[in-house]
PDB file of N, CA and C in Angstrom:
ATOM      1  N   MET A  19     242.932  70.063 253.463  1.00  0.00           N
ATOM      2  CA  MET A  19     242.679  69.681 254.705  1.00  0.00           C
ATOM      3  C   MET A  19     243.184  70.945 255.778  1.00  0.00           C
ATOM      4  N   CYS A  20     242.849  71.034 256.984  1.00  0.00           N
ATOM      5  CA  CYS A  20     243.089  72.062 257.693  1.00  0.00           C
ATOM      6  C   CYS A  20     244.293  72.355 258.466  1.00  0.00           C
ATOM      7  N   GLY A  21     245.002  71.080 258.834  1.00  0.00           N
ATOM      8  CA  GLY A  21     245.992  70.937 259.898  1.00  0.00           C
ATOM      9  C   GLY A  21     245.473  70.783 261.048  1.00  0.00           C
ATOM     10  N   GLY A  22     246.580  70.458 262.142  1.00  0.00           N
ATOM     11  CA  GLY A  22     246.018  70.368 263.470  1.00  0.00           C
ATOM     12  C   GLY A  22     245.792  71.972 263.937  1.00  0.00           C
ATOM     13  N   GLY A  23     245.992  73.232 263.922  1.00  0.00           N
ATOM     14  CA  GLY A  23     245.889  74.098 264.103  1.00  0.00           C
ATOM     15  C   GLY A  23     244.751  74.938 263.829  1.00  0.00           C
ATOM     16  N   CYS A  24     244.222  74.391 263.056  1.00  0.00           N
ATOM     17  CA  CYS A  24     242.916  75.322 262.521  1.00  0.00           C
ATOM     18  C   CYS A  24     241.647  75.142 263.514  1.00  0.00           C
ATOM     19  N   LEU A  25     241.233  76.427 263.690  1.00  0.00           N
ATOM     20  CA  LEU A  25     239.980  76.878 264.392  1.00  0.00           C
ATOM     21  C   LEU A  25     238.860  77.044 263.536  1.00  0.00           C
ATOM     22  N   ILE A  26     237.951  76.157 263.474  1.00  0.00           N
ATOM     23  CA  ILE A  26     237.017  75.976 262.956  1.00  0.00           C
ATOM     24  C   ILE A  26     236.202  77.433 262.871  1.00  0.00           C
ATOM     25  N   LYS A  27     235.933  78.086 261.637  1.00  0.00           N
ATOM     26  CA  LYS A  27     235.082  79.460 261.655  1.00  0.00           C
ATOM     27  C   LYS A  27     234.376  79.288 260.379  1.00  0.00           C
ATOM     28  N   ALA A  28     233.297  79.638 260.146  1.00  0.00           N
ATOM     29  CA  ALA A  28     232.065  79.584 259.261  1.00  0.00           C
ATOM     30  C   ALA A  28     232.747  80.214 258.314  1.00  0.00           C
ATOM     31  N   SER A  29     233.599  80.983 258.385  1.00  0.00           N
ATOM     32  CA  SER A  29     234.015  82.053 257.451  1.00  0.00           C
ATOM     33  C   SER A  29     235.290  81.770 256.479  1.00  0.00           C
ATOM     34  N   SER A  30     235.918  80.611 257.317  1.00  0.00           N
ATOM     35  CA  SER A  30     237.102  79.975 256.803  1.00  0.00           C
ATOM     36  C   SER A  30     236.988  79.276 255.535  1.00  0.00           C
ATOM     37  N   LEU A  31     238.222  78.727 255.137  1.00  0.00           N
ATOM     38  CA  LEU A  31     238.144  77.750 253.867  1.00  0.00           C
ATOM     39  C   LEU A  31     237.784  76.340 254.709  1.00  0.00           C
ATOM     40  N   CYS A  32     238.217  76.357 255.925  1.00  0.00           N
ATOM     41  CA  CYS A  32     238.184  74.748 256.263  1.00  0.00           C
ATOM     42  C   CYS A  32     236.958  74.527 256.407  1.00  0.00           C
ATOM     43  N   THR A  33     236.390  73.115 256.068  1.00  0.00           N
ATOM     44  CA  THR A  33     235.455  72.549 256.064  1.00  0.00           C
ATOM     45  C   THR A  33     234.980  71.770 257.554  1.00  0.00           C
ATOM     46  N   PHE A  34     233.748  71.691 257.666  1.00  0.00           N
ATOM     47  CA  PHE A  34     233.631  70.852 258.817  1.00  0.00           C
ATOM     48  C   PHE A  34     234.472  69.257 258.539  1.00  0.00           C
ATOM     49  N   ARG A  35     233.812  68.822 257.623  1.00  0.00           N
ATOM     50  CA  ARG A  35     234.447  67.328 257.036  1.00  0.00           C
ATOM     51  C   ARG A  35     235.866  67.342 257.303  1.00  0.00           C
ATOM     52  N   ASP A  36     236.488  68.391 257.094  1.00  0.00           N
ATOM     53  CA  ASP A  36     238.072  68.309 257.073  1.00  0.00           C
ATOM     54  C   ASP A  36     238.035  68.546 258.966  1.00  0.00           C
ATOM     55  N   TYR A  37     237.375  69.170 259.412  1.00  0.00           N
ATOM     56  CA  TYR A  37     238.097  69.332 260.998  1.00  0.00           C
ATOM     57  C   TYR A  37     237.382  68.261 261.713  1.00  0.00           C
ATOM     58  N   ARG A  38     236.482  67.560 261.486  1.00  0.00           N
ATOM     59  CA  ARG A  38     236.001  66.467 262.056  1.00  0.00           C
ATOM     60  C   ARG A  38     236.865  65.351 261.736  1.00  0.00           C
ATOM     61  N   THR A  39     237.844  65.354 260.722  1.00  0.00           N
ATOM     62  CA  THR A  39     238.963  64.360 260.471  1.00  0.00           C
ATOM     63  C   THR A  39     239.869  64.174 261.686  1.00  0.00           C
ATOM     64  N   ILE A  40     240.086  65.562 262.093  1.00  0.00           N
ATOM     65  CA  ILE A  40     241.064  66.056 263.167  1.00  0.00           C
ATOM     66  C   ILE A  40     240.662  65.491 264.560  1.00  0.00           C
ATOM     67  N   ARG A  41     239.182  66.264 264.712  1.00  0.00           N
ATOM     68  CA  ARG A  41     238.215  66.180 266.123  1.00  0.00           C
ATOM     69  C   ARG A  41     237.226  65.344 265.912  1.00  0.00           C
ATOM     70  N   GLN A  42     237.523  63.777 265.597  1.00  0.00           N
ATOM     71  CA  GLN A  42     236.473  62.786 265.783  1.00  0.00           C
ATOM     72  C   GLN A  42     235.128  62.868 266.412  1.00  0.00           C
ATOM     73  N   ASN A  43     235.222  63.275 267.677  1.00  0.00           N
ATOM     74  CA  ASN A  43     234.111  63.456 268.491  1.00  0.00           C
ATOM     75  C   ASN A  43     233.414  64.841 268.725  1.00  0.00           C
ATOM     76  N   ALA A  44     233.733  65.739 267.387  1.00  0.00           N
ATOM     77  CA  ALA A  44     233.541  67.181 267.565  1.00  0.00           C
ATOM     78  C   ALA A  44     231.904  67.306 267.079  1.00  0.00           C
ATOM     79  N   VAL A  45     231.147  67.924 267.251  1.00  0.00           N
ATOM     80  CA  VAL A  45     229.991  68.028 266.749  1.00  0.00           C
ATOM     81  C   VAL A  45     229.341  69.433 266.104  1.00  0.00           C
ATOM     82  N   LEU A  46     228.439  69.468 265.235  1.00  0.00           N
ATOM     83  CA  LEU A  46     228.601  70.708 264.524  1.00  0.00           C
ATOM     84  C   LEU A  46     226.997  70.923 264.806  1.00  0.00           C
ATOM     85  N   LEU A  47     226.777  72.018 265.350  1.00  0.00           N
ATOM     86  CA  LEU A  47     225.095  72.402 265.820  1.00  0.00           C
ATOM     87  C   LEU A  47     224.599  73.445 265.109  1.00  0.00           C
ATOM     88  N   ASP A  48     223.704  73.402 264.410  1.00  0.00           N
ATOM     89  CA  ASP A  48     223.046  74.306 263.596  1.00  0.00           C
ATOM     90  C   ASP A  48     221.950  74.704 264.490  1.00  0.00           C
ATOM     91  N   VAL A  49     221.750  76.535 265.292  1.00  0.00           N
ATOM     92  CA  VAL A  49     220.709  76.570 265.923  1.00  0.00           C
ATOM     93  C   VAL A  49     219.535  77.370 265.366  1.00  0.00           C
ATOM     94  N   ARG A  50     219.299  77.367 264.265  1.00  0.00           N
ATOM     95  CA  ARG A  50     218.648  78.236 263.182  1.00  0.00           C
ATOM     96  C   ARG A  50     217.200  77.459 263.346  1.00  0.00           C
ATOM     97  N   THR A  51     216.305  78.041 263.027  1.00  0.00           N
ATOM     98  CA  THR A  51     214.781  77.214 262.638  1.00  0.00           C
ATOM     99  C   THR A  51     214.884  76.108 261.996  1.00  0.00           C
ATOM    100  N   LYS A  52     214.170  75.293 262.029  1.00  0.00           N
ATOM    101  CA  LYS A  52     213.938  74.280 261.076  1.00  0.00           C
ATOM    102  C   LYS A  52     213.737  74.417 259.577  1.00  0.00           C
ATOM    103  N   SER A  53     213.074  75.388 259.616  1.00  0.00           N
ATOM    104  CA  SER A  53     212.851  75.857 258.154  1.00  0.00           C
ATOM    105  C   SER A  53     214.206  76.611 257.457  1.00  0.00           C
ATOM    106  N   GLU A  54     214.638  77.594 258.018  1.00  0.00           N
ATOM    107  CA  GLU A  54     216.094  78.087 257.650  1.00  0.00           C
ATOM    108  C   GLU A  54     217.137  76.801 257.582  1.00  0.00           C
ATOM    109  N   TYR A  55     217.228  75.930 258.587  1.00  0.00           N
ATOM    110  CA  TYR A  55     218.040  74.502 257.888  1.00  0.00           C
ATOM    111  C   TYR A  55     217.487  73.846 257.145  1.00  0.00           C
ATOM    112  N   LYS A  56     216.390  73.737 256.639  1.00  0.00           N
ATOM    113  CA  LYS A  56     215.967  72.985 255.327  1.00  0.00           C
ATOM    114  C   LYS A  56     216.341  73.656 254.095  1.00  0.00           C
ATOM    115  N   GLU A  57     216.714  75.408 254.123  1.00  0.00           N
ATOM    116  CA  GLU A  57     217.131  75.818 253.096  1.00  0.00           C
ATOM    117  C   GLU A  57     218.539  75.880 252.651  1.00  0.00           C
ATOM    118  N   GLY A  58     219.080  75.072 253.759  1.00  0.00           N
ATOM    119  CA  GLY A  58     221.049  74.840 253.533  1.00  0.00           C
ATOM    120  C   GLY A  58     221.382  75.259 254.683  1.00  0.00           C
ATOM    121  N   HIS A  59     222.237  73.896 254.990  1.00  0.00           N
ATOM    122  CA  HIS A  59     222.944  73.696 255.954  1.00  0.00           C
ATOM    123  C   HIS A  59     224.195  73.085 255.770  1.00  0.00           C
ATOM    124  N   ILE A  60     225.008  72.880 256.752  1.00  0.00           N
ATOM    125  CA  ILE A  60     226.578  72.416 256.692  1.00  0.00           C
ATOM    126  C   ILE A  60     226.275  70.887 256.799  1.00  0.00           C
ATOM    127  N   PRO A  61     227.036  70.260 255.681  1.00  0.00           N
ATOM    128  CA  PRO A  61     226.714  69.182 255.877  1.00  0.00           C
ATOM    129  C   PRO A  61     227.577  68.296 257.204  1.00  0.00           C
ATOM    130  N   GLY A  62     226.739  67.064 257.724  1.00  0.00           N
ATOM    131  CA  GLY A  62     227.277  66.892 258.984  1.00  0.00           C
ATOM    132  C   GLY A  62     226.643  67.561 260.190  1.00  0.00           C
ATOM    133  N   SER A  63     226.083  68.653 260.149  1.00  0.00           N
ATOM    134  CA  SER A  63     225.415  69.264 261.287  1.00  0.00           C
ATOM    135  C   SER A  63     224.214  68.799 261.872  1.00  0.00           C
ATOM    136  N   THR A  64     223.680  69.141 262.657  1.00  0.00           N
ATOM    137  CA  THR A  64     222.540  68.932 263.908  1.00  0.00           C
ATOM    138  C   THR A  64     221.705  69.713 263.975  1.00  0.00           C
ATOM    139  N   ASN A  65     220.478  69.805 263.642  1.00  0.00           N
ATOM    140  CA  ASN A  65     219.833  71.147 263.961  1.00  0.00           C
ATOM    141  C   ASN A  65     218.909  70.905 265.512  1.00  0.00           C
ATOM    142  N   ILE A  66     219.080  71.774 265.876  1.00  0.00           N
ATOM    143  CA  ILE A  66     218.324  72.158 267.077  1.00  0.00           C
ATOM    144  C   ILE A  66     218.105  73.420 267.346  1.00  0.00           C
ATOM    145  N   PRO A  67     216.921  74.116 267.078  1.00  0.00           N
ATOM    146  CA  PRO A  67     216.667  75.685 267.336  1.00  0.00           C
ATOM    147  C   PRO A  67     216.821  75.867 268.125  1.00  0.00           C
ATOM    148  N   LEU A  68     217.269  77.394 268.501  1.00  0.00           N
ATOM    149  CA  LEU A  68     217.792  77.864 269.897  1.00  0.00           C
ATOM    150  C   LEU A  68     216.436  77.798 270.733  1.00  0.00           C
ATOM    151  N   ASP A  69     215.181  77.876 270.414  1.00  0.00           N
ATOM    152  CA  ASP A  69     213.717  77.827 271.255  1.00  0.00           C
ATOM    153  C   ASP A  69     213.571  76.424 271.768  1.00  0.00           C
ATOM    154  N   GLU A  70     214.791  75.676 271.290  1.00  0.00           N
ATOM    155  CA  GLU A  70     214.698  74.347 271.501  1.00  0.00           C
ATOM    156  C   GLU A  70     215.886  73.683 272.254  1.00  0.00           C
ATOM    157  N   ILE A  71     216.615  74.309 272.906  1.00  0.00           N
ATOM    158  CA  ILE A  71     218.073  74.032 273.119  1.00  0.00           C
ATOM    159  C   ILE A  71     217.874  73.209 274.042  1.00  0.00           C
ATOM    160  N   GLN A  72     216.867  73.029 275.002  1.00  0.00           N
ATOM    161  CA  GLN A  72     216.698  72.326 276.208  1.00  0.00           C
ATOM    162  C   GLN A  72     216.773  70.464 275.587  1.00  0.00           C
ATOM    163  N   LYS A  73     216.660  70.269 274.184  1.00  0.00           N
ATOM    164  CA  LYS A  73     216.565  68.909 273.682  1.00  0.00           C
ATOM    165  C   LYS A  73     218.001  68.498 273.518  1.00  0.00           C
ATOM    166  N   VAL A  74     218.986  69.291 273.702  1.00  0.00           N
ATOM    167  CA  VAL A  74     220.269  69.026 273.453  1.00  0.00           C
ATOM    168  C   VAL A  74     220.828  67.608 274.247  1.00  0.00           C
ATOM    169  N   GLU A  75     220.125  67.784 275.454  1.00  0.00           N
ATOM    170  CA  GLU A  75     220.916  66.833 276.272  1.00  0.00           C
ATOM    171  C   GLU A  75     220.043  65.321 275.640  1.00  0.00           C
ATOM    172  N   ASP A  76     219.050  65.386 274.984  1.00  0.00           N
ATOM    173  CA  ASP A  76     218.810  64.299 274.596  1.00  0.00           C
ATOM    174  C   ASP A  76     219.469  63.373 273.262  1.00  0.00           C
ATOM    175  N   ILE A  77     219.972  64.575 272.519  1.00  0.00           N
ATOM    176  CA  ILE A  77     220.728  64.115 271.350  1.00  0.00           C
ATOM    177  C   ILE A  77     222.164  64.109 271.381  1.00  0.00           C
ATOM    178  N   ILE A  78     222.691  65.013 272.165  1.00  0.00           N
ATOM    179  CA  ILE A  78     224.247  65.139 272.479  1.00  0.00           C
ATOM    180  C   ILE A  78     224.719  64.563 274.008  1.00  0.00           C
ATOM    181  N   LYS A  79     224.559  63.333 274.229  1.00  0.00           N
ATOM    182  CA  LYS A  79     224.852  62.748 275.573  1.00  0.00           C
ATOM    183  C   LYS A  79     226.282  63.164 276.313  1.00  0.00           C
ATOM    184  N   ASP A  80     227.109  63.205 275.102  1.00  0.00           N
ATOM    185  CA  ASP A  80     228.478  63.174 276.054  1.00  0.00           C
ATOM    186  C   ASP A  80     228.945  65.011 276.340  1.00  0.00           C
ATOM    187  N   HIS A  81     228.773  65.174 277.545  1.00  0.00           N
ATOM    188  CA  HIS A  81     228.644  66.712 277.703  1.00  0.00           C
ATOM    189  C   HIS A  81     230.192  67.085 277.873  1.00  0.00           C
ATOM    190  N   ASP A  82     231.321  66.266 277.712  1.00  0.00           N
ATOM    191  CA  ASP A  82     232.725  66.665 277.115  1.00  0.00           C
ATOM    192  C   ASP A  82     233.087  66.671 275.557  1.00  0.00           C
ATOM    193  N   ALA A  83     231.892  66.422 274.765  1.00  0.00           N
ATOM    194  CA  ALA A  83     232.280  66.491 273.086  1.00  0.00           C
ATOM    195  C   ALA A  83     232.777  68.005 272.872  1.00  0.00           C
ATOM    196  N   GLU A  84     233.516  67.952 271.870  1.00  0.00           N
ATOM    197  CA  GLU A  84     233.566  69.452 271.419  1.00  0.00           C
ATOM    198  C   GLU A  84     232.373  70.247 270.563  1.00  0.00           C
ATOM    199  N   ILE A  85     231.666  71.059 270.919  1.00  0.00           N
ATOM    200  CA  ILE A  85     230.409  71.491 270.310  1.00  0.00           C
ATOM    201  C   ILE A  85     230.724  73.024 269.555  1.00  0.00           C
ATOM    202  N   TYR A  86     230.649  72.788 268.292  1.00  0.00           N
ATOM    203  CA  TYR A  86     230.758  74.292 267.524  1.00  0.00           C
ATOM    204  C   TYR A  86     229.305  74.397 267.047  1.00  0.00           C
ATOM    205  N   VAL A  87     228.608  75.762 267.562  1.00  0.00           N
ATOM    206  CA  VAL A  87     227.796  76.020 267.279  1.00  0.00           C
ATOM    207  C   VAL A  87     227.596  77.175 266.187  1.00  0.00           C
ATOM    208  N   TYR A  88     226.587  77.270 265.293  1.00  0.00           N
ATOM    209  CA  TYR A  88     226.147  78.521 264.341  1.00  0.00           C
ATOM    210  C   TYR A  88     225.004  78.564 264.116  1.00  0.00           C
ATOM    211  N   CYS A  89     224.636  79.985 263.588  1.00  0.00           N
ATOM    212  CA  CYS A  89     223.522  80.171 263.346  1.00  0.00           C
ATOM    213  C   CYS A  89     223.507  81.163 261.839  1.00  0.00           C
ATOM    214  N   LEU A  90     222.938  82.019 261.746  1.00  0.00           N
ATOM    215  CA  LEU A  90     222.932  82.594 260.490  1.00  0.00           C
ATOM    216  C   LEU A  90     223.756  83.589 260.447  1.00  0.00           C
ATOM    217  N   ARG A  91     224.136  84.883 261.441  1.00  0.00           N
ATOM    218  CA  ARG A  91     225.069  85.858 261.601  1.00  0.00           C
ATOM    219  C   ARG A  91     225.736  85.794 262.933  1.00  0.00           C
ATOM    220  N   GLY A  92     225.364  84.545 263.866  1.00  0.00           N
ATOM    221  CA  GLY A  92     226.258  84.842 265.095  1.00  0.00           C
ATOM    222  C   GLY A  92     225.767  84.999 266.243  1.00  0.00           C
ATOM    223  N   SER A  93     224.680  85.477 266.626  1.00  0.00           N
ATOM    224  CA  SER A  93     223.945  86.069 267.724  1.00  0.00           C
ATOM    225  C   SER A  93     223.456  84.979 268.198  1.00  0.00           C
ATOM    226  N   ARG A  94     222.171  84.192 267.694  1.00  0.00           N
ATOM    227  CA  ARG A  94     221.793  83.311 268.218  1.00  0.00           C
ATOM    228  C   ARG A  94     222.734  81.826 268.840  1.00  0.00           C
ATOM    229  N   SER A  95     224.113  81.745 267.974  1.00  0.00           N
ATOM    230  CA  SER A  95     224.802  80.744 268.163  1.00  0.00           C
ATOM    231  C   SER A  95     225.634  81.144 269.895  1.00  0.00           C
ATOM    232  N   ILE A  96     225.686  82.696 269.877  1.00  0.00           N
ATOM    233  CA  ILE A  96     226.711  82.980 271.252  1.00  0.00           C
ATOM    234  C   ILE A  96     225.419  82.669 272.398  1.00  0.00           C
ATOM    235  N   SER A  97     224.284  82.937 272.415  1.00  0.00           N
ATOM    236  CA  SER A  97     223.125  82.679 273.125  1.00  0.00           C
ATOM    237  C   SER A  97     222.757  81.165 273.415  1.00  0.00           C
ATOM    238  N   ALA A  98     223.058  80.251 272.219  1.00  0.00           N
ATOM    239  CA  ALA A  98     223.104  78.845 272.861  1.00  0.00           C
ATOM    240  C   ALA A  98     224.357  78.403 273.184  1.00  0.00           C
ATOM    241  N   VAL A  99     225.228  79.089 272.877  1.00  0.00           N
ATOM    242  CA  VAL A  99     226.559  78.402 273.813  1.00  0.00           C
ATOM    243  C   VAL A  99     226.396  78.603 275.260  1.00  0.00           C
ATOM    244  N   LYS A 100     225.901  79.903 275.459  1.00  0.00           N
ATOM    245  CA  LYS A 100     225.774  80.293 276.868  1.00  0.00           C
ATOM    246  C   LYS A 100     224.746  79.624 277.741  1.00  0.00           C
ATOM    247  N   LYS A 101     223.611  79.167 277.125  1.00  0.00           N
ATOM    248  CA  LYS A 101     222.646  77.984 277.583  1.00  0.00           C
ATOM    249  C   LYS A 101     223.465  76.669 277.802  1.00  0.00           C
ATOM    250  N   LEU A 102     224.300  76.094 276.549  1.00  0.00           N
ATOM    251  CA  LEU A 102     224.788  74.927 276.824  1.00  0.00           C
ATOM    252  C   LEU A 102     225.653  74.886 277.806  1.00  0.00           C
ATOM    253  N   LYS A 103     226.582  75.895 278.201  1.00  0.00           N
ATOM    254  CA  LYS A 103     227.206  75.837 279.478  1.00  0.00           C
ATOM    255  C   LYS A 103     226.667  75.741 280.307  1.00  0.00           C
ATOM    256  N   THR A 104     224.983  76.419 280.655  1.00  0.00           N
ATOM    257  CA  THR A 104     224.810  75.843 281.966  1.00  0.00           C
ATOM    258  C   THR A 104     223.989  74.530 281.844  1.00  0.00           C
ATOM    259  N   PHE A 105     223.970  73.844 280.721  1.00  0.00           N
ATOM    260  CA  PHE A 105     223.827  72.445 280.983  1.00  0.00           C
ATOM    261  C   PHE A 105     224.824  71.701 281.073  1.00  0.00           C
ATOM    262  N   GLY A 106     225.985  72.125 281.615  1.00  0.00           N
ATOM    263  CA  GLY A 106     227.415  71.057 281.458  1.00  0.00           C
ATOM    264  C   GLY A 106     228.146  70.887 280.191  1.00  0.00           C
ATOM    265  N   TYR A 107     227.757  71.663 279.130  1.00  0.00           N
ATOM    266  CA  TYR A 107     228.343  71.415 277.944  1.00  0.00           C
ATOM    267  C   TYR A 107     229.818  72.614 278.176  1.00  0.00           C
ATOM    268  N   LYS A 108     231.214  72.109 278.517  1.00  0.00           N
ATOM    269  CA  LYS A 108     232.140  72.995 278.996  1.00  0.00           C
ATOM    270  C   LYS A 108     232.569  73.264 277.667  1.00  0.00           C
ATOM    271  N   ARG A 109     232.735  72.596 276.248  1.00  0.00           N
ATOM    272  CA  ARG A 109     233.498  72.344 275.320  1.00  0.00           C
ATOM    273  C   ARG A 109     232.649  73.186 274.181  1.00  0.00           C
ATOM    274  N   ALA A 110     231.882  74.215 274.359  1.00  0.00           N
ATOM    275  CA  ALA A 110     230.613  74.425 273.318  1.00  0.00           C
ATOM    276  C   ALA A 110     231.170  75.988 273.219  1.00  0.00           C
ATOM    277  N   ARG A 111     231.535  75.864 271.744  1.00  0.00           N
ATOM    278  CA  ARG A 111     232.110  77.532 271.219  1.00  0.00           C
ATOM    279  C   ARG A 111     231.023  77.758 270.088  1.00  0.00           C
ATOM    280  N   SER A 112     230.842  79.176 269.964  1.00  0.00           N
ATOM    281  CA  SER A 112     230.066  79.821 268.708  1.00  0.00           C
ATOM    282  C   SER A 112     231.341  79.910 267.529  1.00  0.00           C
ATOM    283  N   ILE A 113     230.808  79.160 266.245  1.00  0.00           N
ATOM    284  CA  ILE A 113     231.878  79.568 265.520  1.00  0.00           C
ATOM    285  C   ILE A 113     231.015  80.732 264.391  1.00  0.00           C
ATOM    286  N   GLY A 114     230.268  81.533 264.741  1.00  0.00           N
ATOM    287  CA  GLY A 114     229.535  82.462 263.931  1.00  0.00           C
ATOM    288  C   GLY A 114     228.090  82.030 263.089  1.00  0.00           C
ATOM    289  N   GLY A 115     228.122  82.297 261.863  1.00  0.00           N
ATOM    290  CA  GLY A 115     227.159  82.358 260.849  1.00  0.00           C
ATOM    291  C   GLY A 115     227.423  81.746 259.856  1.00  0.00           C
ATOM    292  N   ILE A 116     226.187  81.174 259.574  1.00  0.00           N
ATOM    293  CA  ILE A 116     226.387  80.313 258.047  1.00  0.00           C
ATOM    294  C   ILE A 116     226.594  81.232 256.829  1.00  0.00           C
ATOM    295  N   ALA A 117     225.998  82.746 257.139  1.00  0.00           N
ATOM    296  CA  ALA A 117     225.691  83.815 256.126  1.00  0.00           C
ATOM    297  C   ALA A 117     227.135  83.905 255.465  1.00  0.00           C
ATOM    298  N   SER A 118     228.331  83.987 256.331  1.00  0.00           N
ATOM    299  CA  SER A 118     229.670  84.128 255.646  1.00  0.00           C
ATOM    300  C   SER A 118     230.768  82.778 255.193  1.00  0.00           C
ATOM    301  N   TYR A 119     229.759  81.620 255.409  1.00  0.00           N
ATOM    302  CA  TYR A 119     230.484  80.308 255.246  1.00  0.00           C
ATOM    303  C   TYR A 119     230.437  80.013 253.584  1.00  0.00           C
ATOM    304  N   LYS A 120     232.003  79.738 253.517  1.00  0.00           N
ATOM    305  CA  LYS A 120     232.159  79.517 252.024  1.00  0.00           C
ATOM    306  C   LYS A 120     231.965  78.214 251.514  1.00  0.00           C
ATOM    307  N   GLY A 121     231.946  77.647 252.451  1.00  0.00           N
ATOM    308  CA  GLY A 121     231.899  75.852 251.976  1.00  0.00           C
ATOM    309  C   GLY A 121     230.432  75.442 251.415  1.00  0.00           C
ATOM    310  N   LEU A 122     230.447  74.121 251.198  1.00  0.00           N
ATOM    311  CA  LEU A 122     229.322  72.986 250.783  1.00  0.00           C
ATOM    312  C   LEU A 122     228.260  73.388 251.602  1.00  0.00           C
ATOM    313  N   THR A 123     227.054  73.474 251.079  1.00  0.00           N
ATOM    314  CA  THR A 123     226.078  73.309 251.905  1.00  0.00           C
ATOM    315  C   THR A 123     224.751  72.345 251.375  1.00  0.00           C
ATOM    316  N   VAL A 124     223.935  71.865 251.975  1.00  0.00           N
ATOM    317  CA  VAL A 124     223.015  70.782 251.678  1.00  0.00           C
ATOM    318  C   VAL A 124     221.552  71.350 251.964  1.00  0.00           C
ATOM    319  N   LEU A 125     220.914  70.775 250.985  1.00  0.00           N
ATOM    320  CA  LEU A 125     219.389  71.080 251.431  1.00  0.00           C
ATOM    321  C   LEU A 125     218.736  69.715 251.735  1.00  0.00           C
ATOM    322  N   ASP A 126     217.699  70.100 252.666  1.00  0.00           N
ATOM    323  CA  ASP A 126     216.945  69.161 252.797  1.00  0.00           C
ATOM    324  C   ASP A 126     215.519  68.566 252.468  1.00  0.00           C
TER     325      ASP A 126
END
């Protein structure tokens, strides 16, 4: 378990499942393409590709939700967070890329 002070980072040993135990309303958002997501993603994540990020309001209704955004290496997640903030999601943050993630991934 991560403990109360864990900041989720794709490169850490902390898994999203452990973090979600602490943060019940947290959302893990994968902004890679649908094909990248199908090749492997973090369990419990939601896929909204960066070029479809405007669909977030149909999927994540709570603008106060903690949203942790990742992609492959971190660039797209940073861009997505900027867009999310313009949509009113104040608690969105980039956690980098799955390329450095050491935890479990699942295939679709």
